[in-house]
Amino acid sequence: METIDLNYLCTVISSLSGVPIRVFENNKQTFYYSIVNLPKDPITPYKTKIFNIVDNVGYFITPNFNYYGIVNCPPHKIVIGPARQTENNEQNLKELAFRCDVPSDDIDDFVSGMKSIVKMPLNSIMQILCTMNYVLNKEKLSLEDIMIYDESCMPLQCAALCLRNDSEN
């Protein structure tokens, strides 16, 4: 089997989606790409919990409803996000900047950058994860197969139930 250029794959996915993406090898970041300029990576407060997700495909939702998609292909972990379906609250973004240890001079740039991330429906990110998983792990999954994790890093419900709940709102 030929080797897959992870950096190229991730660059294309991020460019198409408008959502930041990173590659980790053995929990060390080896690649980051985003069309949005952010002074600090917003994954910082959630990195440990995201690293605890070991399913081939997983999904982490922050308390402010930002979400990160994860594809594991040992020794690599690909993390896409944050993404969200609606506009981010400025106060929540300033709190996130504080949690990311963004210098005070860069907070406005961080908030502006976060607001510039393309709004992405939940099911679109999940389709990206399924596609990446198929390319990397040769495993075909449907949206119902993806586990969602919350702040406590506990599996919640299947994606189909979450999607149903989103469509009711």
XYZ file of C-alpha atoms in Angstrom:
169
model
C 0.000 0.000 0.000
C 1.228 3.468 -0.791
C 1.970 5.978 1.927
C -0.615 8.698 2.459
C 0.645 12.278 2.728
C -1.212 13.308 5.906
C -0.144 16.935 5.680
C -1.499 17.239 2.150
C -4.757 15.468 3.051
C -5.249 17.716 6.081
C -4.405 20.889 4.145
C -7.035 20.040 1.531
C -9.664 19.149 4.172
C -9.033 22.373 6.091
C -9.030 24.484 2.939
C -12.350 22.967 1.820
C -14.028 23.217 5.216
C -12.496 26.434 6.563
C -11.854 24.671 9.896
C -8.392 24.321 11.528
C -6.785 20.876 11.490
C -3.740 19.337 13.132
C -1.796 16.096 13.030
C -0.228 14.534 16.111
C 2.240 11.679 16.103
C 2.571 9.894 19.431
C 0.757 12.881 21.031
C 3.271 15.378 19.641
C 1.937 17.921 17.163
C 3.666 17.562 13.809
C 1.379 19.650 11.600
C -1.154 22.481 11.865
C -3.087 24.228 9.115
C -5.791 26.864 9.189
C -7.001 29.503 6.773
C -7.783 31.591 9.875
C -4.974 33.302 11.776
C -5.160 32.537 15.504
C -2.489 33.723 17.974
C -2.961 30.511 20.022
C -4.510 27.166 19.170
C -7.992 26.916 20.763
C -7.503 23.180 21.339
C -5.212 23.952 24.301
C -7.725 23.599 27.181
C -9.163 20.373 25.734
C -6.066 18.602 24.436
C -5.820 16.063 27.258
C -9.468 15.064 26.948
C -9.210 14.853 23.167
C -6.130 12.626 23.487
C -8.154 10.287 25.711
C -10.445 9.465 22.781
C -9.087 6.242 21.321
C -11.883 5.153 18.957
C -10.898 5.336 15.292
C -13.364 8.192 14.959
C -14.558 10.349 17.832
C -16.059 13.659 18.546
C -15.610 16.090 21.458
C -18.058 18.858 22.397
C -16.886 21.696 24.648
C -19.155 23.337 27.251
C -19.705 26.250 24.805
C -20.740 23.876 21.989
C -17.592 24.073 19.931
C -16.732 20.671 18.576
C -13.617 18.808 17.576
C -13.522 15.746 15.355
C -10.880 13.097 15.885
C -9.541 10.369 13.608
C -7.064 7.953 15.147
C -4.688 6.056 12.890
C -1.886 5.031 15.255
C 0.617 6.506 15.783
C -1.277 9.486 14.321
C -4.216 11.455 15.622
C -5.893 13.997 13.354
C -7.980 16.668 15.073
C -10.250 19.021 13.131
C -11.880 21.967 14.856
C -13.105 23.903 16.577
C -16.257 24.098 14.544
C -19.777 25.080 15.437
C -23.077 25.599 13.732
C -23.859 29.042 15.123
C -22.068 32.304 15.914
C -19.752 32.236 18.927
C -20.568 34.542 21.849
C -17.833 37.189 22.272
C -17.663 36.708 26.054
C -17.225 32.937 25.604
C -14.430 33.599 23.122
C -12.673 35.936 25.551
C -12.944 33.257 28.255
C -11.486 30.716 25.824
C -8.657 33.150 25.034
C -7.936 33.360 28.768
C -7.953 29.541 29.058
C -5.546 29.371 26.091
C -3.221 31.902 27.754
C -3.542 34.366 24.874
C -1.553 37.535 25.666
C -3.855 40.503 26.348
C -2.545 42.334 23.269
C -3.691 39.398 21.084
C -7.160 38.763 22.550
C -8.972 40.856 19.925
C -7.120 38.991 17.148
C -8.009 35.653 18.759
C -11.707 36.583 19.063
C -11.756 37.895 15.489
C -10.044 34.754 14.194
C -12.444 32.462 16.034
C -15.390 34.368 14.602
C -13.891 33.887 11.125
C -13.940 30.092 11.320
C -16.546 28.846 8.878
C -19.800 27.733 10.519
C -20.083 24.035 9.814
C -23.098 21.807 10.416
C -22.396 18.933 12.741
C -23.199 16.309 10.138
C -20.736 17.867 7.650
C -17.826 17.548 10.093
C -18.919 13.989 10.824
C -18.950 13.167 7.105
C -15.399 14.547 6.875
C -14.396 12.267 9.763
C -15.967 9.226 8.090
C -14.148 10.023 4.841
C -10.794 10.540 6.551
C -11.280 7.337 8.527
C -11.946 5.395 5.336
C -8.835 6.841 3.667
C -6.600 6.241 6.699
C -8.057 3.132 8.358
C -9.920 1.491 5.443
C -12.986 1.328 7.705
C -16.426 2.326 6.439
C -18.501 4.068 9.118
C -21.830 5.831 9.069
C -22.824 8.800 11.205
C -24.548 6.466 13.667
C -21.223 4.755 14.365
C -19.471 7.862 15.697
C -19.373 8.348 19.459
C -19.715 11.859 20.836
C -17.793 12.861 23.938
C -18.579 15.764 26.242
C -16.472 17.812 28.671
C -16.244 14.822 31.057
C -14.870 12.776 28.111
C -17.613 10.222 28.551
C -19.392 8.803 25.518
C -22.806 10.401 25.179
C -25.105 9.177 22.504
C -24.869 8.131 18.919
C -24.507 10.843 16.333
C -27.928 10.189 14.813
C -29.631 11.094 18.095
C -27.550 14.272 18.389
C -28.407 15.212 14.822
C -32.112 14.669 15.523
C -31.884 16.918 18.581
C -30.098 19.643 16.553
C -32.799 19.607 13.898
C -35.487 20.115 16.560
C -33.876 23.373 17.745
